Coordinates of C-alpha atoms and ligand atoms in Angstrom, one line a residue:
M1 CA 0.0 0.1 -0.4
K2 CA 1.5 3.7 -1.2
T3 CA 1.8 5.8 2.2
K4 CA 3.3 8.5 3.1
G5 CA 6.9 8.7 4.5
A6 CA 5.8 10.0 7.9
H7 CA 3.4 7.5 8.2
I8 CA 6.1 5.0 7.4
I9 CA 7.6 6.1 10.6
W10 CA 5.3 5.9 12.7
S11 CA 4.1 2.4 12.2
C12 CA 7.4 0.9 12.0
L13 CA 7.4 2.1 15.3
V14 CA 3.8 0.2 16.1
E15 CA 5.2 -2.6 14.8
Q16 CA 8.2 -2.5 17.2
G17 CA 5.8 -2.5 20.7
V18 CA 5.9 1.0 20.7
D19 CA 3.3 2.9 22.7
T20 CA 5.2 6.3 24.2
V21 CA 7.9 8.4 22.6
F22 CA 9.7 11.5 24.1
G23 CA 10.4 14.6 21.6
Y24 CA 10.2 18.0 20.4
P25 CA 8.9 19.6 17.6
G26 CA 10.5 21.8 14.5
G27 CA 9.8 22.2 10.9
A28 CA 12.4 19.1 9.3
I29 CA 10.0 16.7 11.2
L30 CA 6.4 18.6 10.8
P31 CA 5.5 15.9 8.5
A32 CA 6.5 12.9 10.9
Y33 CA 4.5 15.2 13.8
D34 CA 1.3 15.5 11.4
A35 CA 1.5 12.0 10.6
L36 CA 1.4 11.1 14.8
L37 CA -1.8 11.8 15.8
D38 CA -3.5 9.0 13.5
H39 CA -1.2 6.6 15.1
P40 CA -1.5 5.2 18.6
I41 CA 1.4 6.3 20.3
R42 CA 2.1 8.6 23.6
H43 CA 4.3 11.1 23.2
V44 CA 6.0 13.2 25.8
L45 CA 6.3 16.5 25.3
V46 CA 9.8 17.8 26.2
R47 CA 11.3 21.0 27.2
H48 CA 14.6 20.3 26.1
E49 CA 15.3 17.4 24.0
Q50 CA 18.4 16.8 26.4
G51 CA 15.7 15.7 28.2
A52 CA 13.7 13.6 25.6
T53 CA 17.4 10.9 25.4
H54 CA 17.2 10.8 28.9
M55 CA 13.4 9.9 29.3
A56 CA 13.8 7.3 26.8
D57 CA 17.1 6.1 28.7
G58 CA 15.6 5.6 31.7
Y59 CA 12.8 4.1 30.2
A60 CA 14.4 1.7 28.5
R61 CA 16.2 0.7 31.9
A62 CA 13.4 0.1 33.8
S63 CA 11.6 -1.3 30.8
G64 CA 13.5 -3.9 28.8
K65 CA 12.6 -2.4 25.5
V66 CA 14.2 0.1 22.8
G67 CA 13.5 3.9 24.1
V68 CA 12.8 6.4 21.5
A69 CA 13.4 9.8 21.5
L70 CA 12.5 12.1 18.5
A71 CA 14.0 15.8 17.1
T72 CA 13.8 18.3 14.5
S73 CA 17.6 19.5 12.5
G74 CA 20.1 21.5 13.6
P75 CA 19.6 22.6 17.3
G76 CA 17.3 19.8 18.2
A77 CA 19.6 17.2 16.8
T78 CA 22.6 18.6 18.7
N79 CA 20.9 19.4 22.2
L80 CA 20.5 15.2 21.9
V81 CA 23.3 14.9 21.6
T82 CA 24.3 14.3 25.7
G83 CA 21.9 11.9 26.0
I84 CA 23.2 9.8 23.2
A85 CA 26.8 9.6 24.6
N86 CA 25.1 8.8 27.8
A87 CA 23.3 6.0 26.4
M88 CA 26.4 4.9 24.3
M89 CA 28.5 4.8 27.3
D90 CA 25.8 2.5 29.0
S91 CA 25.3 0.1 26.9
I92 CA 21.0 1.8 26.7
P93 CA 19.3 0.9 23.7
I94 CA 17.7 3.9 22.2
V95 CA 16.8 4.9 18.5
C96 CA 16.9 8.9 17.9
I97 CA 14.8 10.3 15.1
T98 CA 15.6 13.2 13.1
G99 CA 14.5 15.3 10.8
Q100 CA 16.6 16.4 8.0
V101 CA 16.5 19.2 5.6
A102 CA 14.9 18.5 2.3
E103 CA 17.7 16.7 0.0
M104 CA 17.8 18.8 -2.4
L105 CA 18.8 21.6 0.8
M106 CA 20.9 19.4 1.8
G107 CA 25.2 20.6 1.6
S108 CA 23.9 24.1 1.2
D109 CA 23.7 25.0 5.0
A110 CA 20.7 25.1 5.3
F111 CA 18.5 26.6 8.2
Q112 CA 18.3 24.7 10.7
E113 CA 20.6 22.0 9.0
T114 CA 23.6 20.3 11.2
D115 CA 25.1 16.8 9.9
I116 CA 23.9 14.7 12.9
T117 CA 25.1 11.7 11.6
G118 CA 28.9 13.2 11.4
I119 CA 28.1 14.8 14.8
T120 CA 27.1 11.3 16.1
L121 CA 29.4 8.9 14.4
T122 CA 31.0 8.0 17.3
I123 CA 28.5 7.9 19.9
T124 CA 25.6 5.6 18.6
K125 CA 26.1 2.2 17.7
H126 CA 25.1 2.7 14.2
N127 CA 23.1 5.8 12.3
F128 CA 22.0 6.6 9.2
L129 CA 20.9 9.1 7.0
V130 CA 17.6 8.5 4.9
T131 CA 16.2 10.4 2.0
R132 CA 13.8 8.5 0.0
A133 CA 10.8 7.3 1.7
K134 CA 10.7 3.8 0.2
D135 CA 14.1 3.3 2.5
I136 CA 11.8 3.9 5.7
A137 CA 10.7 0.8 6.5
P138 CA 14.0 -1.3 6.0
T139 CA 16.3 1.1 8.5
M140 CA 13.7 1.5 10.8
R141 CA 13.4 -2.0 11.5
K142 CA 17.7 -2.5 11.1
A143 CA 17.7 -0.1 13.7
F144 CA 15.9 -1.3 16.1
Q145 CA 17.5 -4.2 15.4
I146 CA 21.2 -2.5 15.9
A147 CA 20.1 -1.3 19.2
T148 CA 19.0 -4.2 20.7
S149 CA 21.6 -6.7 19.4
G150 CA 24.7 -8.0 21.1
R151 CA 26.0 -4.9 23.1
P152 CA 23.1 -2.6 22.9
G153 CA 23.5 1.2 22.3
P154 CA 21.5 4.1 20.8
V155 CA 21.1 3.9 17.0
V156 CA 20.2 7.7 15.0
V157 CA 17.6 8.0 12.1
D158 CA 18.0 11.3 10.3
I159 CA 15.2 11.2 7.8
T160 CA 14.8 14.0 5.4
K161 CA 11.9 16.4 5.1
N162 CA 11.3 15.2 1.4
A163 CA 11.2 10.8 2.7
Q164 CA 8.8 12.2 4.8
Q165 CA 6.7 13.9 2.8
E166 CA 6.7 10.8 -0.2
E167 CA 4.9 8.3 -0.8
A168 CA 6.2 4.8 -1.0
E169 CA 4.8 1.1 -0.7
Y170 CA 4.6 -0.1 2.8
E171 CA 3.2 -3.7 4.1
P172 CA 3.3 -4.9 7.8
P173 CA 5.6 -7.3 8.5
I174 CA 4.1 -10.8 8.0
D175 CA 5.7 -12.2 10.9
K176 CA 6.1 -9.9 14.6
P177 CA 9.3 -8.2 14.3
K178 CA 11.5 -8.6 17.0
G179 CA 15.3 -7.3 18.2
L180 CA 17.7 -9.8 18.6
S181 CA 17.7 -10.8 22.2
P182 CA 21.4 -10.2 24.3
Q183 CA 21.5 -13.9 24.2
D184 CA 22.2 -13.6 20.3
G185 CA 25.2 -12.4 21.5
K186 CA 25.9 -16.3 22.5
G187 CA 27.1 -16.9 18.4
L188 CA 30.2 -14.2 19.4
S189 CA 31.9 -17.3 20.4
T190 CA 31.7 -20.8 18.9
R191 CA 30.4 -22.7 21.5
G192 CA 33.6 -25.4 21.0
F193 CA 35.5 -22.3 22.2
V194 CA 33.5 -21.7 25.1
S195 CA 33.9 -25.0 26.3
S196 CA 37.8 -24.9 26.6
S197 CA 37.8 -21.7 27.9
L198 CA 35.8 -23.0 30.8
E199 CA 38.0 -25.5 31.2
Q200 CA 40.7 -23.4 31.7
A201 CA 38.4 -21.2 34.0
N202 CA 37.5 -23.8 36.0
Q203 CA 41.3 -24.3 36.7
L204 CA 41.9 -21.7 37.3
L205 CA 38.3 -21.7 39.9
A206 CA 40.0 -25.0 41.7
A207 CA 43.1 -23.2 42.3
A208 CA 42.1 -19.7 43.6
K209 CA 42.1 -19.1 47.3
K210 CA 40.9 -15.8 46.7
P211 CA 38.7 -15.1 44.5
V212 CA 36.3 -11.9 43.8
I213 CA 33.8 -11.7 41.3
L214 CA 33.7 -8.3 39.8
A215 CA 30.2 -7.6 39.3
G216 CA 28.9 -5.7 36.2
H217 CA 25.9 -4.2 34.4
G218 CA 26.2 -6.8 32.2
I219 CA 24.5 -9.5 34.5
L220 CA 22.1 -7.3 34.3
K221 CA 21.5 -6.2 30.8
S222 CA 21.9 -10.4 30.5
G223 CA 20.3 -11.0 32.7
A224 CA 21.5 -13.1 34.6
C225 CA 20.8 -12.3 38.3
D226 CA 20.3 -15.6 39.5
E227 CA 23.3 -17.4 37.2
V228 CA 25.2 -15.3 39.1
R229 CA 23.9 -15.8 42.6
R230 CA 24.3 -20.1 41.5
F231 CA 27.7 -19.2 40.7
A232 CA 28.9 -17.2 43.5
E233 CA 27.2 -19.7 46.3
L234 CA 28.4 -22.6 44.6
A235 CA 31.6 -21.7 44.1
H236 CA 31.6 -19.2 47.4
V237 CA 33.1 -16.3 46.1
P238 CA 32.4 -12.7 47.5
V239 CA 30.9 -10.6 44.7
G240 CA 31.9 -6.4 44.5
M241 CA 29.5 -4.2 42.8
T242 CA 30.1 -1.4 39.9
L243 CA 28.2 1.0 40.2
L244 CA 26.1 -0.1 37.4
G245 CA 25.9 -3.7 38.8
I246 CA 24.4 -2.2 41.9
G247 CA 21.3 -4.8 42.3
S248 CA 23.1 -7.6 40.5
L249 CA 23.0 -9.1 43.9
P250 CA 20.6 -8.2 47.1
A251 CA 21.9 -6.0 49.1
H252 CA 21.9 -8.1 52.4
H253 CA 23.2 -11.5 50.5
P254 CA 26.1 -12.5 52.8
L255 CA 28.7 -12.7 49.4
N256 CA 27.2 -9.1 48.6
L257 CA 30.6 -7.5 49.9
G258 CA 29.3 -3.4 48.2
M259 CA 30.4 -1.1 45.7
M260 CA 33.9 -1.3 44.5
G261 CA 36.4 2.0 43.2
M262 CA 36.8 5.6 43.5
H263 CA 34.3 5.6 46.2
G264 CA 33.7 1.7 46.9
E265 CA 34.1 0.3 50.4
H266 CA 37.7 0.3 51.6
W267 CA 37.3 -3.7 52.4
V268 CA 36.4 -4.3 48.5
N269 CA 39.1 -2.2 47.0
E270 CA 41.2 -4.4 49.6
A271 CA 40.1 -7.8 49.2
I272 CA 40.6 -6.7 45.1
Q273 CA 44.3 -5.5 45.6
E274 CA 44.6 -8.7 47.8
A275 CA 43.2 -11.5 45.4
D276 CA 44.4 -14.4 43.4
L277 CA 41.9 -14.7 41.3
L278 CA 39.4 -12.2 39.7
L279 CA 36.0 -13.1 37.7
A280 CA 35.1 -10.3 35.7
F281 CA 31.2 -10.8 35.1
G282 CA 29.6 -8.4 32.3
M283 CA 32.2 -5.4 33.3
R284 CA 34.4 -3.5 31.6
F285 CA 37.5 -2.5 34.1
D286 CA 36.8 0.9 33.9
D287 CA 39.0 4.0 34.9
R288 CA 36.4 4.4 37.9
V289 CA 36.6 0.8 39.4
T290 CA 40.7 -0.1 38.8
G291 CA 42.5 2.9 40.3
K292 CA 46.0 2.8 39.0
L293 CA 46.1 0.3 36.2
A294 CA 49.8 -1.0 37.2
S295 CA 49.2 -2.1 40.2
Y296 CA 45.5 -3.1 40.0
A297 CA 45.0 -6.9 41.6
P298 CA 49.2 -7.8 41.2
Q299 CA 48.5 -11.1 42.2
A300 CA 45.0 -12.3 40.7
K301 CA 44.3 -14.0 37.4
K302 CA 41.7 -12.8 35.7
I303 CA 38.6 -14.0 33.9
H304 CA 36.8 -11.8 32.0
I305 CA 33.4 -12.7 30.5
D306 CA 31.8 -9.4 28.2
I307 CA 29.6 -10.0 25.8
D308 CA 31.7 -7.2 23.1
P309 CA 34.5 -8.7 22.3
S310 CA 36.4 -5.3 22.1
E311 CA 36.5 -5.0 25.9
L312 CA 38.5 -7.9 26.1
H313 CA 42.3 -7.0 26.9
K314 CA 41.9 -3.3 26.5
N315 CA 42.3 -2.1 29.4
V316 CA 43.3 -5.1 31.8
R317 CA 44.9 -8.4 30.1
A318 CA 42.5 -12.0 31.0
D319 CA 43.8 -15.1 31.4
V320 CA 40.8 -16.2 30.3
A321 CA 38.2 -14.1 28.0
I322 CA 35.2 -15.0 26.8
A323 CA 33.1 -13.1 24.5
G324 CA 29.5 -13.6 24.9
D325 CA 26.2 -13.1 26.8
L326 CA 27.0 -13.8 30.0
R327 CA 24.0 -15.8 30.6
A328 CA 24.8 -18.0 27.9
V329 CA 27.9 -18.6 29.1
L330 CA 27.1 -19.2 32.5
Q331 CA 23.8 -21.2 31.8
E332 CA 26.8 -23.7 30.2
W333 CA 29.5 -23.2 33.2
L334 CA 27.4 -23.5 36.2
P335 CA 26.8 -27.7 35.2
T336 CA 30.7 -28.0 34.7
M337 CA 31.9 -26.5 38.2
D338 CA 32.8 -28.2 41.4
G339 CA 31.2 -26.4 44.8
K340 CA 34.1 -24.9 47.1
R341 CA 34.3 -23.6 50.3
H342 CA 36.6 -19.7 50.6
D343 CA 35.8 -19.2 54.6
A344 CA 39.3 -18.4 55.6
W345 CA 39.3 -15.9 52.5
L346 CA 36.2 -14.8 53.9
A347 CA 37.0 -14.2 57.5
R348 CA 39.8 -12.1 56.1
I349 CA 37.7 -9.5 54.2
G350 CA 35.8 -9.4 57.2
E351 CA 38.8 -8.7 59.1
L352 CA 39.5 -5.6 56.6
A353 CA 36.0 -4.0 57.2
G354 CA 36.5 -4.7 61.0
G355 CA 33.5 -2.9 62.0
A356 CA 32.7 -0.5 59.1
T357 CA 30.7 -2.5 57.5
V358 CA 27.4 -1.7 59.4
R359 CA 26.0 1.2 57.6
D360 CA 22.9 1.5 59.7
I361 CA 22.7 5.6 60.7
A362 CA 19.1 5.6 62.5
E363 CA 20.2 5.4 65.5
L364 CA 22.5 8.3 65.9
P365 CA 21.5 11.2 68.1
D366 CA 20.4 13.8 66.1
N367 CA 23.2 17.0 66.1
G368 CA 20.5 19.0 64.9
K369 CA 22.0 19.0 61.5
L370 CA 20.9 17.1 58.2
Y371 CA 23.8 15.1 56.5
A372 CA 23.2 13.6 52.6
A373 CA 23.3 10.3 54.2
H374 CA 21.0 10.8 56.2
V375 CA 18.5 11.5 53.6
I376 CA 19.6 8.7 51.8
H377 CA 19.4 6.5 54.2
D378 CA 16.1 7.4 55.5
I379 CA 14.5 7.3 52.3
W380 CA 15.8 3.4 52.0
K381 CA 14.4 2.7 55.2
A382 CA 11.3 4.5 54.0
T383 CA 10.9 2.5 50.9
A384 CA 12.7 -0.8 52.7
G385 CA 15.0 -0.7 49.4
R386 CA 12.1 -1.2 46.9
A387 CA 11.8 1.8 45.3
I388 CA 13.1 2.7 41.9
V389 CA 15.8 5.4 43.0
V390 CA 17.3 7.6 39.7
T391 CA 20.1 9.4 40.4
D392 CA 22.0 12.4 39.0
V393 CA 25.5 12.6 39.1
G394 CA 27.7 14.0 41.9
Q395 CA 28.3 13.0 45.8
H396 CA 24.6 12.7 46.2
Q397 CA 25.3 9.6 43.5
M398 CA 28.0 8.5 45.4
W399 CA 26.1 8.7 48.6
A400 CA 23.4 6.9 47.2
A401 CA 25.5 4.6 45.9
Q402 CA 26.3 3.6 49.5
Y403 CA 23.2 4.5 51.1
Y404 CA 20.2 3.0 49.2
K405 CA 21.0 -1.2 49.8
C406 CA 18.7 -2.1 46.6
E407 CA 17.5 -6.1 47.0
E408 CA 16.4 -5.6 43.8
P409 CA 17.8 -5.8 40.2
G410 CA 17.2 -2.8 38.1
I411 CA 16.1 -0.1 40.9
F412 CA 19.4 1.5 40.4
I413 CA 19.0 3.9 37.8
T414 CA 22.1 6.2 37.3
S415 CA 24.8 7.8 34.5
G416 CA 27.8 5.7 34.7
G417 CA 30.4 5.8 31.4
L418 CA 29.9 9.4 30.9
G419 CA 28.8 10.7 34.3
T420 CA 26.0 13.2 32.9
M421 CA 24.7 15.7 35.2
G422 CA 21.5 16.8 34.2
F423 CA 20.4 12.4 34.0
G424 CA 18.5 12.3 37.1
V425 CA 14.8 13.8 37.0
P426 CA 14.2 13.6 32.9
A427 CA 15.8 9.6 33.4
A428 CA 13.4 9.1 36.4
M429 CA 10.6 10.3 34.2
G430 CA 11.0 8.0 31.5
V431 CA 11.4 5.0 34.6
K432 CA 8.0 6.2 36.1
L433 CA 6.1 5.8 32.3
A434 CA 8.3 2.6 32.2
R435 CA 6.7 1.1 35.2
P436 CA 3.8 3.2 36.4
D437 CA 3.4 1.0 39.2
R438 CA 6.5 1.6 40.7
E439 CA 7.6 4.6 43.4
V440 CA 10.3 6.6 42.0
W441 CA 12.6 8.8 43.5
A442 CA 15.0 11.2 41.9
I443 CA 18.2 11.9 43.5
V444 CA 19.7 14.4 42.6
G445 CA 22.8 17.1 43.4
D446 CA 21.3 21.1 43.5
G447 CA 23.8 21.5 39.9
G448 CA 22.5 18.4 38.0
F449 CA 19.2 19.2 39.2
Q450 CA 18.8 22.9 37.8
M451 CA 20.4 21.8 34.2
T452 CA 17.7 19.8 33.4
Q453 CA 14.8 21.5 35.8
A454 CA 12.7 22.5 32.9
E455 CA 11.3 19.3 32.4
L456 CA 9.7 19.5 35.8
Q457 CA 7.1 21.3 33.8
T458 CA 7.0 18.3 31.3
M459 CA 6.3 16.2 34.7
V460 CA 2.9 18.9 35.1
Q461 CA 1.6 17.9 31.8
E462 CA 1.9 14.7 31.3
N463 CA 1.3 13.2 35.6
I464 CA 4.2 11.9 35.7
K465 CA 4.6 11.6 39.6
V466 CA 8.4 11.2 40.1
N467 CA 9.8 12.4 44.1
V468 CA 12.5 14.3 43.6
A469 CA 15.1 14.8 46.7
I470 CA 17.6 17.5 45.8
I471 CA 20.4 17.0 48.3
N472 CA 21.0 20.7 48.4
N473 CA 24.6 21.5 49.4
G474 CA 25.0 24.8 47.9
Y475 CA 28.2 23.8 45.6
L476 CA 29.1 21.5 43.2
G477 CA 29.7 19.3 45.7
M478 CA 32.5 16.3 43.5
V479 CA 34.4 18.9 42.6
R480 CA 34.3 20.9 45.8
Q481 CA 35.1 17.8 47.0
W482 CA 38.7 17.5 44.1
Q483 CA 39.2 21.5 45.6
E484 CA 39.0 20.4 49.3
F485 CA 41.5 17.8 48.6
F486 CA 43.8 18.5 45.5
H487 CA 43.5 22.3 45.0
Q488 CA 44.4 23.5 48.6
R489 CA 40.6 24.0 48.9
R490 CA 40.0 27.1 46.0
Y491 CA 36.6 27.0 45.8
S492 CA 36.8 28.3 41.7
A493 CA 33.2 28.3 40.4
T494 CA 31.8 25.6 42.7
P495 CA 30.0 27.9 45.2
L496 CA 25.9 27.8 43.6
S497 CA 22.9 29.4 44.5
S498 CA 20.0 28.3 44.2
P499 CA 16.4 29.1 43.7
D500 CA 13.6 29.2 46.3
Y501 CA 12.8 24.9 45.8
V502 CA 9.5 25.4 47.8
K503 CA 8.6 28.4 45.3
L504 CA 10.0 27.1 42.0
A505 CA 7.6 23.6 42.7
D506 CA 5.1 25.8 43.6
A507 CA 5.1 27.6 40.1
H508 CA 4.4 24.8 38.5
G509 CA 1.5 23.8 40.7
L510 CA 3.7 21.3 42.2
S511 CA 4.1 20.7 45.5
G512 CA 7.6 22.0 47.2
I513 CA 9.2 20.9 50.8
R514 CA 11.9 22.0 52.8
V515 CA 13.7 20.2 55.3
T516 CA 16.8 21.4 57.0
R517 CA 16.5 19.1 60.2
R518 CA 16.4 16.0 60.8
A519 CA 13.8 15.3 63.1
D520 CA 11.7 16.8 60.0
M521 CA 12.9 14.0 57.5
A522 CA 9.8 11.1 59.0
D523 CA 7.1 13.4 58.4
A524 CA 8.6 14.8 55.0
L525 CA 8.8 11.8 53.3
R526 CA 5.6 10.6 54.7
H527 CA 4.2 13.4 53.0
A528 CA 5.9 12.5 49.8
R529 CA 5.1 9.6 49.0
A530 CA 1.3 9.6 49.9
A531 CA 0.8 12.9 47.6
A532 CA -0.8 12.3 44.4
G533 CA 1.5 14.7 42.3
A534 CA 5.1 14.6 41.8
V535 CA 7.0 16.7 44.6
I536 CA 9.9 19.0 45.0
M537 CA 12.0 18.3 48.6
D538 CA 15.1 20.6 49.0
F539 CA 17.1 19.0 51.6
R540 CA 19.4 21.5 53.0
V541 CA 22.5 19.4 53.9
D542 CA 26.1 20.3 55.5
Q543 CA 27.6 22.4 52.9
E544 CA 31.1 21.1 52.7
D545 CA 30.6 17.2 53.2
T546 CA 32.4 15.1 52.0
V547 CA 32.1 11.0 50.6
Y548 CA 34.3 8.9 51.8
P549 CA 36.6 6.7 51.0
M550 CA 38.0 7.9 47.9
V551 CA 40.7 6.7 45.7
S552 CA 43.0 9.4 43.9
P553 CA 42.6 9.6 40.4
G554 CA 45.9 8.1 39.2
A555 CA 46.4 6.1 42.9
A556 CA 46.5 2.3 43.1
L557 CA 43.3 0.5 44.2
H558 CA 43.8 -0.2 48.0
D559 CA 45.9 3.2 48.5
M560 CA 42.2 5.5 49.6
I561 CA 41.4 8.7 51.4
K562 CA 39.8 7.5 54.6
R563 CA 37.5 9.4 56.8
P564 CA 39.9 11.3 59.6
N565 CA 37.8 9.4 62.0
A566 CA 38.5 6.4 63.3
L567 CA 34.8 5.3 63.7
S568 CA 35.6 5.8 59.4
E569 CA 33.0 4.3 57.0
T570 CA 30.2 3.7 59.7
G571 CA 28.7 6.6 59.1
A572 CA 28.4 6.8 62.9
D573 CA 30.5 10.4 62.2
V574 CA 28.2 12.1 59.9
Ligands
LIG1 C1 26.9 18.0 32.1 C2 28.5 17.9 33.2 N1 29.0 18.9 33.4 C3 29.8 18.6 34.2 C4 30.7 17.6 35.3 C5 31.6 17.4 36.5 N2 31.1 17.2 37.7 C6 31.1 16.3 38.3 S1 29.7 15.9 39.4 C7 29.6 17.8 39.5 C8 29.1 18.7 40.5 C9 28.1 18.3 40.8 O1 27.6 18.8 41.5 P1 26.0 19.4 41.9 O2 25.1 18.7 41.3 O3 26.1 20.4 42.8 O4 25.6 17.7 43.1 P2 26.8 17.2 44.5 O5 28.4 16.6 43.5 O6 27.1 18.5 45.4 O7 26.4 15.9 45.2 C10 30.4 18.8 38.5 C11 30.0 20.3 38.0 C12 29.3 16.6 34.7 N3 29.9 15.6 35.3 N4 28.5 16.7 33.9

């Protein structure tokens, strides 16, 4: 049937099971916006295109589906760039559809012409320029397949205005289309290769006395949480989490050591440095988790499993490297494994931790001040570790990772690889739209919140109930912390003013609360959780609080700056 290109775009989205998209219109995407009215798809009108990509990203993380963002050419398309890079770094499947000027105008510096495929070349898994209506359907289908297959990631489809206006044959597919599942990445390694590697891996495991599993985002992405838990229990191996691996083992599990890396638990980093075997599951040895590579885990053999072969041996040389979907590999590996105990090793890690494993700060006397750790701890307590928590980037992000103990996979959502300030609020909105049944909290700094606060009005227009906890310390806190440690407290460009957030909430027609004392936390949280609409919470926390411990950039992983007080990581002194 002959159909306009603009309609083919939406028909393809419907084909792919898309029911919600995030976007902002403009001249070059106008035909598509006109056709939108004839298709059963909810369009969320954002206030800035960056918000659309973060919402699509949050939506994808929470739903397991592809997130879709739309923008016009030129400034609309370039406003998507940060969110696309964010999705690329964290392997999130999103498809961004941009309008492009008509083909006959391309290359003439036409009004709102930018070369968005050129601009996004290195921050997309793939991108396409479509100049003919007949190419729209096959390209859209390919875009979804690429976004979801193997290691997921963002795909841009740039469609010229004439392609949207022309007609072409469009036939819906006979079979229900589906993107490749992550399991299809298994095809990356032949069965024979995996089996011989597994033999070597079993030899290393049998010889190991001090093994540690490094649990990464890939566990959640491949749906391998059960397999990892069974593996850890059978081989009796403690598990350290990367920031994006949080939730892959329940927080209370006795083998869960907590987070590793720059702001990880000191005993996790020390255990990694003492280990004789690292089992890296779906993680990529990011510099924030390894510290100085030359002194990283010097005694450890390494087994590395990742769906992306280009990650193997990239930062850290592996003794056994397996390219494949983690769940599929573990399903093959588990039946070949022998059970083992590592009691002495776990006792040693317990010794390293000392009394510091307890982060329960609920019973501490109230000294009249409010600390970020209190706020996050109290949100955790109130929600029993079962809310979906979306963070922005900075100190509050690290405190959220440390103090919000996740009992379920997929409920800690954060910008890991790119560290994108401004991610928290729009991503939380995408999460809520994907999971309307769940309680969703955005935990953000006063800096990051101000980057994308325009989306509060989108929240109102679309009636999205997210509780926004602004950890308001009057500084770009994480940068201030670096200045405190490494620049002799010369606070250059980090003191930060804020609007009156209660009035701001009011101006948007939302409820706002200010909390300055711990004693008022319980009532405030009760109000926010019970309110039908979004609530904006201004937590006035201690201004010069510091995230401990910290591995200085370039330092060895065990070389951590610890809280000066002897009570250290108990949080007892905060
Ligand atoms: C878009 C962007 N710009 C700059 C940075 C660098 N940066 C990292 S953390 C941080 C401070 C964040 O301050 P705030 O949002 O108030 O959170 P806090 O650290 O105080 O919790 C900055 C500026 C960044 N990560 N992202």
